[in-house]
Coordinates of C-alpha atoms in Angstrom, one line a residue:
X1 CA -9.7 -10.1 27.2
X2 CA -7.8 -9.8 23.9
X3 CA -8.8 -12.3 21.2
X4 CA -5.3 -12.1 19.5
X5 CA -2.2 -10.7 21.2
X6 CA 1.5 -10.4 20.4
X7 CA 3.8 -10.3 23.4
X8 CA 7.4 -9.0 23.0
X9 CA 7.3 -10.2 19.4
X10 CA 10.6 -10.1 17.4
X11 CA 10.9 -11.2 13.8
X12 CA 13.4 -10.8 11.0
X13 CA 13.2 -11.2 7.2
X14 CA 15.3 -14.1 5.6
X15 CA 18.0 -11.5 4.8
X16 CA 18.1 -10.5 8.5
X17 CA 16.3 -7.2 8.2
X18 CA 14.4 -6.6 11.4
X19 CA 10.6 -6.3 10.9
X20 CA 9.6 -6.3 14.6
X21 CA 11.6 -5.8 17.8
X22 CA 9.9 -6.3 21.1
X23 CA 6.4 -5.6 19.6
X24 CA 3.5 -5.9 22.0
X25 CA 0.0 -5.5 20.6
X26 CA -3.5 -6.7 21.5
X27 CA -6.7 -7.1 19.4
X28 CA -10.1 -7.4 21.0
X29 CA -13.7 -7.1 20.0
X30 CA -13.1 -4.0 17.9
X31 CA -12.5 -3.3 14.2
X32 CA -8.8 -2.6 13.6
X33 CA -7.4 -1.3 10.3
X34 CA -3.8 -2.4 9.8
X35 CA -1.9 0.0 7.6
X36 CA 1.7 0.7 6.6
X37 CA 4.0 0.9 3.6
X38 CA 4.7 -2.1 1.5
X39 CA 7.4 -4.1 3.2
X40 CA 6.5 -2.8 6.7
X41 CA 5.5 -6.4 7.7
X42 CA 1.7 -6.3 7.6
X43 CA 1.3 -9.7 5.9
X44 CA 4.0 -11.2 8.1
X45 CA 2.3 -10.0 11.3
X46 CA -1.0 -11.6 10.1
X47 CA 0.8 -14.9 9.5
X48 CA 2.3 -14.7 12.9
X49 CA -1.0 -13.9 14.6
X50 CA -2.7 -16.8 12.7
X51 CA 0.0 -19.3 13.6
X52 CA 1.1 -19.9 10.0
X53 CA 4.7 -19.1 11.0
X54 CA 6.4 -19.1 14.4
X55 CA 7.9 -15.9 15.9
X56 CA 11.7 -15.7 16.3
X57 CA 11.1 -14.1 19.7
X58 CA 8.1 -13.5 22.0
X59 CA 4.8 -15.3 21.7
X60 CA 1.3 -15.1 20.3
X61 CA -1.9 -15.6 22.4
X62 CA -5.2 -16.6 20.8
X63 CA -8.7 -16.7 22.4
X64 CA -11.8 -17.9 20.5
X65 CA -12.2 -18.8 16.8
X66 CA -10.5 -16.9 14.0
X67 CA -11.7 -16.7 10.4
X68 CA -9.2 -15.7 7.8
X69 CA -9.8 -14.3 4.3
X70 CA -6.5 -14.4 2.3
X71 CA -5.5 -11.7 -0.2
X72 CA -6.0 -14.0 -3.1
X73 CA -8.9 -16.5 -3.4
X74 CA -9.0 -18.9 -6.3
X75 CA -11.9 -21.2 -7.1
X76 CA -11.5 -24.1 -9.6
X77 CA -14.3 -24.4 -12.2
X78 CA -15.3 -27.9 -11.0
X79 CA -15.8 -26.7 -7.4
X80 CA -19.3 -26.3 -6.0
X81 CA -20.5 -23.4 -4.0
X82 CA -20.4 -25.7 -1.0
X83 CA -16.7 -26.3 -1.6
X84 CA -16.1 -22.6 -1.8
X85 CA -18.0 -22.0 1.4
X86 CA -16.2 -24.8 3.2
X87 CA -19.3 -26.9 3.9
X88 CA -19.1 -29.6 1.2
X89 CA -18.3 -32.4 3.7
X90 CA -21.2 -31.4 5.9
X91 CA -23.6 -31.4 3.0
X92 CA -22.3 -34.7 1.7
X93 CA -22.9 -36.2 5.1
X94 CA -26.6 -35.0 5.1
X95 CA -27.1 -36.2 1.5
X96 CA -26.0 -39.7 2.6
X97 CA -28.3 -39.7 5.6
X98 CA -31.3 -38.5 3.6
X99 CA -30.6 -41.2 1.0
X100 CA -30.5 -43.9 3.7
X101 CA -26.8 -44.5 3.1
X102 CA -25.4 -42.8 6.1
X103 CA -23.3 -44.4 8.8
X104 CA -23.4 -44.0 12.6
X105 CA -20.5 -41.6 12.3
X106 CA -22.5 -39.6 9.8
X107 CA -25.4 -39.5 12.2
X108 CA -23.3 -38.5 15.2
X109 CA -21.6 -35.7 13.2
X110 CA -24.6 -34.4 11.3
X111 CA -25.1 -30.7 11.1
X112 CA -28.8 -30.4 10.2
X113 CA -28.9 -26.5 10.0
X114 CA -25.7 -25.9 7.9
X115 CA -27.6 -25.3 4.7
X116 CA -30.0 -22.9 6.4
X117 CA -27.0 -21.0 7.9
X118 CA -25.3 -20.8 4.5
X119 CA -28.5 -19.4 3.0
X120 CA -28.4 -16.7 5.7
X121 CA -24.7 -15.9 5.2
X122 CA -24.8 -15.5 1.4
X123 CA -27.0 -12.4 1.2
X124 CA -24.8 -10.6 3.7
X125 CA -22.2 -10.6 0.9
X126 CA -24.6 -9.7 -1.8
X127 CA -25.0 -13.3 -3.1
X128 CA -28.3 -15.0 -3.8
X129 CA -29.7 -17.0 -0.8
X130 CA -31.1 -19.6 -3.3
X131 CA -27.7 -20.4 -4.8
X132 CA -27.5 -24.1 -5.7
X133 CA -24.8 -25.2 -3.3
X134 CA -24.2 -28.6 -5.0
X135 CA -23.8 -27.3 -8.6
X136 CA -20.3 -26.7 -10.0
X137 CA -19.6 -23.0 -10.1
X138 CA -17.8 -22.8 -13.4
X139 CA -15.6 -19.7 -14.0
X140 CA -15.8 -17.1 -11.3
X141 CA -14.3 -13.6 -11.2
X142 CA -11.9 -12.8 -8.4
X143 CA -14.5 -10.7 -6.7
X144 CA -17.1 -13.5 -6.8
X145 CA -14.6 -16.0 -5.3
X146 CA -13.7 -13.5 -2.6
X147 CA -17.3 -12.9 -1.6
X148 CA -18.0 -16.7 -1.5
X149 CA -15.0 -17.3 0.7
X150 CA -16.0 -14.6 3.1
X151 CA -19.6 -15.8 3.2
X152 CA -18.1 -19.2 4.2
X153 CA -16.6 -17.6 7.3
X154 CA -20.0 -16.4 8.3
X155 CA -21.7 -19.8 8.2
X156 CA -20.2 -20.3 11.7
X157 CA -19.2 -16.8 12.6
X158 CA -15.8 -16.6 14.4
X159 CA -15.0 -14.3 17.3
X160 CA -12.3 -12.6 15.1
X161 CA -12.2 -11.9 11.4
X162 CA -8.8 -11.4 9.8
X163 CA -9.2 -9.9 6.3
X164 CA -6.2 -9.3 4.0
X165 CA -7.1 -6.7 1.3
X166 CA -10.7 -7.9 1.1
X167 CA -11.8 -5.4 -1.6
X168 CA -8.9 -5.8 -4.1
X169 CA -10.9 -7.6 -6.8
X170 CA -14.4 -6.4 -5.9
X171 CA -16.7 -4.2 -7.9
X172 CA -18.8 -1.4 -6.4
X173 CA -21.5 -3.9 -5.3
X174 CA -18.9 -6.2 -3.7
X175 CA -17.2 -3.3 -1.9
X176 CA -20.6 -2.1 -0.6
X177 CA -21.3 -5.6 0.7
X178 CA -17.9 -5.7 2.6
X179 CA -18.6 -2.2 4.0
X180 CA -22.1 -3.2 5.2
X181 CA -20.7 -6.4 6.8
X182 CA -18.1 -4.4 8.7
X183 CA -20.7 -1.8 9.7
X184 CA -22.8 -4.6 11.3
X185 CA -19.9 -6.8 12.7
X186 CA -19.9 -7.0 16.5
X187 CA -16.9 -9.3 16.9
X188 CA -13.3 -8.5 16.5
X189 CA -11.8 -7.7 13.1
X190 CA -8.3 -7.1 11.8
X191 CA -8.4 -5.6 8.3
X192 CA -5.3 -5.0 6.1
X193 CA -6.5 -2.6 3.4
X194 CA -5.5 0.4 1.3
X195 CA -9.2 1.0 0.6
X196 CA -10.1 4.2 2.4
X197 CA -13.8 3.5 2.4
X198 CA -13.2 0.3 4.2
X199 CA -10.8 2.0 6.7
X200 CA -13.5 4.5 7.5
X201 CA -15.5 1.6 9.1
X202 CA -12.7 0.9 11.6
X203 CA -12.7 1.7 15.3
X204 CA -9.0 2.2 15.4
X205 CA -6.0 2.3 13.0
X206 CA -2.8 0.3 13.8
X207 CA 0.1 1.7 11.8
X208 CA 3.3 -0.4 11.2
X209 CA 6.4 1.5 10.2
X210 CA 10.1 1.5 10.6
X211 CA 9.6 3.2 14.0
X212 CA 7.5 0.3 15.3
X213 CA 3.8 0.2 15.9
X214 CA 1.4 3.1 16.7
X215 CA -2.3 2.8 17.6
X216 CA -4.7 5.6 16.7
X217 CA -8.3 5.7 18.0
X218 CA -10.9 6.4 15.4
X219 CA -11.3 5.7 11.7
X220 CA -9.2 6.5 8.7
X221 CA -10.2 10.2 8.6
X222 CA -9.4 10.7 12.3
X223 CA -6.1 8.8 11.8
X224 CA -5.0 11.0 8.8
X225 CA -5.8 14.2 10.7
X226 CA -3.8 13.1 13.8
X227 CA -1.0 11.7 11.7
X228 CA -0.6 14.9 9.7
X229 CA -0.5 16.9 13.0
X230 CA 2.2 14.6 14.4
X231 CA 4.2 14.7 11.2
X232 CA 4.2 18.5 11.2
X233 CA 5.2 18.7 14.9
X234 CA 8.0 16.2 14.2
X235 CA 9.3 18.2 11.3
X236 CA 9.2 21.4 13.4
X237 CA 11.0 19.6 16.3
X238 CA 13.6 18.3 13.9
X239 CA 14.2 21.7 12.4
X240 CA 14.6 23.2 15.9
X241 CA 17.0 20.5 17.0
X242 CA 19.1 21.0 13.8
X243 CA 19.2 24.8 14.4
X244 CA 20.2 24.3 18.1
X245 CA 22.9 21.8 17.2
X246 CA 24.3 24.2 14.5
X247 CA 24.2 27.2 16.9
X248 CA 26.1 25.3 19.6
X249 CA 28.7 24.1 17.0
X250 CA 29.2 27.7 15.9
X251 CA 29.6 28.8 19.6
X252 CA 32.1 26.0 20.2
X253 CA 34.1 27.1 17.1
X254 CA 34.0 30.8 18.2
X255 CA 35.2 29.7 21.7
X256 CA 38.1 27.9 20.3
X257 CA 39.0 30.9 18.1
X258 CA 38.8 33.2 21.2
X259 CA 41.0 30.9 23.2
X260 CA 43.6 30.8 20.4
X261 CA 43.7 34.6 20.3
X262 CA 43.8 34.9 24.1
X263 CA 46.7 32.3 24.3
X264 CA 48.6 34.2 21.7
X265 CA 48.2 37.6 23.5
X266 CA 49.1 35.9 26.8
X267 CA 52.3 34.5 25.4
X268 CA 53.3 37.9 24.0
X269 CA 52.4 39.8 27.2
X270 CA 54.4 37.4 29.4
X271 CA 57.4 37.6 27.1
X272 CA 57.3 41.4 27.2
X273 CA 56.9 41.6 31.0
X274 CA 59.8 39.2 31.7
X275 CA 57.8 37.6 34.7
X276 CA 59.4 34.8 36.7
X277 CA 58.7 31.3 35.4
X278 CA 56.9 30.2 38.6
X279 CA 54.4 33.0 38.2
X280 CA 53.9 32.2 34.5
X281 CA 53.2 28.6 35.3
X282 CA 50.7 29.5 38.0
X283 CA 48.8 31.8 35.6
X284 CA 48.8 29.2 32.9
X285 CA 47.4 26.5 35.2
X286 CA 44.6 28.8 36.5
X287 CA 43.6 29.8 33.0
X288 CA 43.6 26.2 31.9
X289 CA 41.3 25.2 34.8
X290 CA 38.9 28.0 33.9
X291 CA 39.0 27.1 30.2
X292 CA 38.4 23.4 31.1
X293 CA 35.3 24.2 33.0
X294 CA 33.9 26.3 30.1
X295 CA 34.9 23.6 27.6
X296 CA 33.3 20.9 29.7
X297 CA 30.0 22.8 30.0
X298 CA 30.1 23.4 26.3
X299 CA 30.7 19.7 25.5
X300 CA 27.8 18.7 27.8
X301 CA 25.4 21.1 26.1
X302 CA 26.5 19.9 22.7
X303 CA 26.0 16.3 23.7
X304 CA 22.5 17.1 25.0
X305 CA 21.7 18.9 21.7
X306 CA 23.0 16.0 19.6
X307 CA 20.9 13.6 21.7
X308 CA 17.8 15.8 21.1
X309 CA 18.6 15.9 17.4
X310 CA 18.9 12.1 17.3
X311 CA 15.5 11.8 19.0
X312 CA 13.9 14.3 16.6
X313 CA 15.3 12.4 13.6
X314 CA 13.8 9.2 15.0
X315 CA 10.4 10.9 15.2
X316 CA 10.5 11.7 11.5
X317 CA 10.5 8.4 9.7
X318 CA 13.2 8.7 7.1
X319 CA 11.8 6.6 4.3
X320 CA 11.9 7.3 0.6
X321 CA 8.5 8.3 -0.9
X322 CA 7.4 8.0 -4.4
X323 CA 7.8 11.3 -6.2
X324 CA 6.4 11.4 -9.8
X325 CA 6.7 14.3 -12.2
X326 CA 5.1 13.9 -15.6
X327 CA 6.2 16.0 -18.6
X328 CA 3.4 17.9 -20.5
X329 CA 1.7 16.3 -23.5
X330 CA 0.4 19.6 -25.0
X331 CA -2.9 17.9 -25.8
X332 CA -5.3 20.7 -27.0
X333 CA -9.0 20.8 -26.0
X334 CA -11.3 19.3 -28.6
X335 CA -8.6 17.0 -30.1
X336 CA -9.9 13.6 -30.9
X337 CA -8.0 10.9 -29.0
X338 CA -10.1 7.7 -29.2
X339 CA -13.4 6.6 -30.8
X340 CA -15.4 3.4 -30.5
X341 CA -17.9 2.9 -33.3
X342 CA -20.5 0.1 -32.8
X343 CA -17.9 -2.2 -31.3
X344 CA -18.6 -5.8 -30.4
X345 CA -16.3 -8.4 -28.8
X346 CA -17.0 -12.0 -27.9
X347 CA -14.6 -14.3 -26.1
X348 CA -13.5 -17.5 -27.9
X349 CA -16.0 -20.4 -27.4
X350 CA -18.7 -18.1 -26.0
X351 CA -21.9 -17.2 -27.7
X352 CA -22.8 -14.0 -25.9
X353 CA -20.6 -11.0 -26.5
X354 CA -19.0 -9.2 -23.6
X355 CA -19.4 -5.8 -25.4
X356 CA -22.0 -5.2 -28.1
X357 CA -22.7 -2.1 -30.2
X358 CA -20.6 0.1 -28.0
X359 CA -19.9 3.6 -29.2
X360 CA -18.3 6.6 -27.5
X361 CA -15.6 9.2 -28.2
X362 CA -12.8 10.7 -26.0
X363 CA -11.6 14.2 -26.9
X364 CA -8.9 16.5 -25.5
X365 CA -7.7 16.1 -22.0
X366 CA -11.0 14.4 -20.9
X367 CA -10.9 12.0 -17.9
X368 CA -13.3 9.1 -18.3
X369 CA -13.9 6.3 -15.8
X370 CA -15.3 3.0 -17.1
X371 CA -17.6 1.6 -14.4
X372 CA -19.7 -1.6 -14.0
X373 CA -19.9 -4.8 -12.1
X374 CA -17.3 -7.6 -12.3
X375 CA -17.5 -9.3 -15.6
X376 CA -19.1 -6.3 -17.4
X377 CA -16.1 -6.0 -19.7
X378 CA -14.2 -3.1 -18.3
X379 CA -10.8 -4.6 -18.8
X380 CA -11.9 -5.8 -22.3
X381 CA -12.8 -2.3 -23.2
X382 CA -9.4 -1.0 -22.1
X383 CA -7.6 -3.7 -24.0
X384 CA -9.6 -2.8 -27.2
X385 CA -8.7 0.8 -26.7
X386 CA -5.0 0.0 -26.3
X387 CA -5.0 -2.2 -29.4
X388 CA -4.3 -5.4 -27.5
X389 CA -7.6 -6.9 -28.8
X390 CA -9.4 -6.5 -32.1
X391 CA -13.2 -6.1 -32.2
X392 CA -15.4 -8.7 -33.8
X393 CA -17.4 -6.0 -35.4
X394 CA -17.3 -2.2 -35.5
X395 CA -14.1 -0.1 -35.3
X396 CA -11.8 1.4 -32.7
X397 CA -10.0 4.5 -34.0
X398 CA -6.9 5.8 -32.3
X399 CA -5.3 9.1 -33.2
X400 CA -1.8 10.6 -33.2
X401 CA 0.0 11.2 -29.9
X402 CA 0.5 7.7 -28.5
X403 CA -1.3 5.5 -26.1
X404 CA 0.1 3.8 -23.0
X405 CA -1.6 1.3 -20.8
X406 CA -0.9 0.2 -17.2
X407 CA -2.9 -2.8 -16.3
X408 CA -3.4 -4.4 -12.9
X409 CA -0.9 -7.1 -13.7
X410 CA 1.7 -4.8 -15.2
X411 CA 1.6 -7.1 -18.2
X412 CA 3.6 -4.7 -20.4
X413 CA 6.8 -5.6 -18.5
X414 CA 9.1 -8.4 -19.6
X415 CA 9.7 -10.5 -16.5
X416 CA 13.0 -11.9 -17.8
X417 CA 14.4 -8.3 -18.2
X418 CA 15.7 -5.9 -15.6
X419 CA 13.8 -2.7 -14.8
X420 CA 16.3 -0.7 -16.7
X421 CA 16.1 -2.9 -19.8
X422 CA 12.3 -2.7 -19.8
X423 CA 12.5 1.1 -19.6
X424 CA 15.0 1.3 -22.5
X425 CA 12.8 -1.0 -24.6
X426 CA 10.0 1.6 -24.3
X427 CA 12.2 4.6 -24.6
X428 CA 15.2 3.6 -26.9
X429 CA 16.2 7.2 -27.5
X430 CA 16.7 8.0 -23.8
X431 CA 20.3 8.3 -22.5
X432 CA 21.6 6.1 -19.7
X433 CA 21.7 9.1 -17.4
X434 CA 18.1 10.0 -18.2
X435 CA 16.9 6.4 -17.6
X436 CA 18.7 6.3 -14.3
X437 CA 17.2 9.7 -13.2
X438 CA 13.7 8.6 -14.0
X439 CA 14.0 5.2 -12.3
X440 CA 15.5 6.9 -9.2
X441 CA 12.4 9.1 -8.9
X442 CA 10.4 5.9 -8.7
X443 CA 12.8 4.6 -6.0
X444 CA 14.8 2.3 -8.2
X445 CA 18.2 3.8 -7.4
X446 CA 21.7 2.5 -8.5
X447 CA 21.7 -1.4 -8.5
X448 CA 17.9 -1.5 -7.8
X449 CA 17.4 -0.6 -11.4
X450 CA 19.2 -3.8 -12.4
X451 CA 16.8 -6.1 -10.6
X452 CA 14.9 -8.6 -12.9
X453 CA 11.1 -7.9 -13.0
X454 CA 10.4 -11.5 -12.2
X455 CA 11.9 -11.0 -8.7
X456 CA 9.8 -7.9 -7.8
X457 CA 6.9 -7.9 -5.3
X458 CA 3.5 -6.9 -6.6
X459 CA 3.8 -3.3 -5.5
X460 CA 7.3 -3.0 -6.9
X461 CA 6.2 -4.4 -10.3
X462 CA 3.5 -1.8 -10.6
X463 CA 5.9 0.9 -9.5
X464 CA 8.3 -0.2 -12.3
X465 CA 5.5 -0.2 -14.8
X466 CA 4.5 3.3 -13.8
X467 CA 8.2 4.4 -14.3
X468 CA 8.2 2.8 -17.8
X469 CA 4.8 4.2 -18.8
X470 CA 5.0 7.7 -17.3
X471 CA 8.7 8.4 -17.2
X472 CA 9.6 8.8 -20.9
X473 CA 10.6 12.1 -22.4
X474 CA 7.4 12.3 -24.4
X475 CA 4.4 11.1 -22.4
X476 CA 1.5 9.5 -24.3
X477 CA -1.6 11.7 -25.0
X478 CA -3.8 8.9 -23.8
X479 CA -3.1 7.1 -20.6
X480 CA -5.1 3.9 -19.8
X481 CA -5.2 2.7 -16.3
X482 CA -6.7 -0.6 -15.3
X483 CA -7.1 -0.9 -11.5
X484 CA -3.7 0.8 -11.0
X485 CA -3.9 1.0 -7.2
X486 CA -4.7 -2.6 -6.3
X487 CA -1.3 -3.6 -4.9
X488 CA 0.1 -0.2 -3.8
X489 CA 0.3 1.1 -0.2
X490 CA -1.6 4.3 0.8
X491 CA 1.4 6.6 0.5
X492 CA 2.2 5.4 -3.0
X493 CA -1.5 5.8 -4.0
X494 CA -1.4 9.4 -2.8
X495 CA 1.8 10.0 -4.9
X496 CA 0.1 8.5 -8.0
X497 CA -3.0 10.6 -7.4
X498 CA -0.8 13.7 -7.4
X499 CA 1.1 12.6 -10.5
X500 CA -2.1 11.7 -12.5
X501 CA -3.8 14.9 -11.3
X502 CA -0.8 16.8 -12.9
X503 CA -0.9 14.8 -16.2
X504 CA -2.4 17.0 -18.9
X505 CA -3.3 14.2 -21.4
X506 CA -6.5 12.2 -21.7
X507 CA -7.3 9.4 -19.2
X508 CA -9.4 6.3 -19.5
X509 CA -9.5 4.5 -16.2
X510 CA -11.1 1.5 -14.6
X511 CA -11.0 1.5 -10.8
X512 CA -13.2 0.4 -8.0
X513 CA -11.7 3.0 -5.7
X514 CA -14.0 6.1 -5.5
X515 CA -11.4 8.1 -3.5
X516 CA -8.9 7.5 -6.3
X517 CA -11.4 8.5 -9.0
X518 CA -12.3 11.7 -7.1
X519 CA -8.6 12.6 -6.5
X520 CA -7.7 12.4 -10.2
X521 CA -10.6 14.5 -11.3
X522 CA -12.8 12.1 -13.3
X523 CA -15.3 14.2 -15.3
X524 CA -17.4 11.5 -17.0
X525 CA -18.4 7.9 -16.3
X526 CA -19.0 5.3 -19.0
X527 CA -21.3 2.7 -17.3
X528 CA -21.3 -0.9 -18.6
X529 CA -24.4 -2.8 -17.7
X530 CA -22.9 -6.2 -17.2
X531 CA -24.3 -9.5 -18.3

């Protein structure tokens, strides 16, 4: 019996673009990875399944409890762990009863094991079982908030988990905890993710695209192998259909030319022979009937070929893909690019430094990943390297050749400006045609380049930032990337991996995605211990 099911589901965007047409899909007690390009409708499908919005056609069926982890989890500093876990009312009720101040309603609704169940749920997400549930949490990182919210779902485990990008803000320990939870989970799970390590935990992959929905048995690696085989078969089928259509078109044209020559010869022959008109008319009618049969057969074959071509084109999803080409920097081996010399940095109002006595150098086209738990200071280190922060002590030395930084919020873009205006601000010497050409490679063609940054989605904003940072005529010799893949779909991540792999400058990268770090050829890791 499915736990969640969509039956003949239809839904359109506010601008009437169809997302789903007659979509039927069921989710049971298996782990399903939901993948697709940004804009394919993954988040909308989750909202429909959860009942947050009503479908415009069809219906949703639900059986059993559903626990939902949204993509962004925020915890206010004055909230307690019990608030974040969703059990604060139950604990308050117990506290009143134990203090002798409870009511009959408190006694009737008392959940005497809730604290014990919370203590069991916390370690499953790598959190301490002895966490004081009644103490205000203070400032939490996004990863810590995510893990607390997910632990709250496990206090009373639902039949179905629905997780939207659960590892976006998690460090390596948090990602490992999510993966371990999914490994041991025996209920149903729907996971929207671009994290390939998470998708390797799935029992099946559900792909949303402009062609509808496809379900593939197996995990991410099995899906990719099958998808690539299908794509190659579709490309070959399309090439064959195009060749067959072109061949029949040539044959049709040749037939018309032969008929024209035959008609011309016939008219000349009849004129020379001086045949009676009745005989000429009979011959003309007979020839016309024969030619009509040949022409009808040719038209039917051509119609069949064109139908086959349309079907082949439908099998190859015609969507634009991100294609990035980066100009060479000419950075020579051994050239000093960046140096930290006994650097310390402490946030305002805090006694303990985030970074202390940190020294390292980056030379030539070296590729360095900054690693460490959430709160260790990875983003702080990158901002110091880029010159956005000044150290309290020590020195950061930057050398000729330029530095560009792409952070996880694309903070270098002015939201009140268009994409084109942001690009020109970074590259004032570029011609209008050069600007347009670069932005088109990043899928901002024609009027799309005139869209204000404030109106872009998360993935579009990062794509625009990539265009501005990487697309100039003279690339920087040092490229700094702070979680660049967080809001991108899997196809765009693959394109960025290819682009960065072809970049010949130095890289300083913070990313929790080990597949991404492997793909871009990281040669050294700078581990921060955390606090």
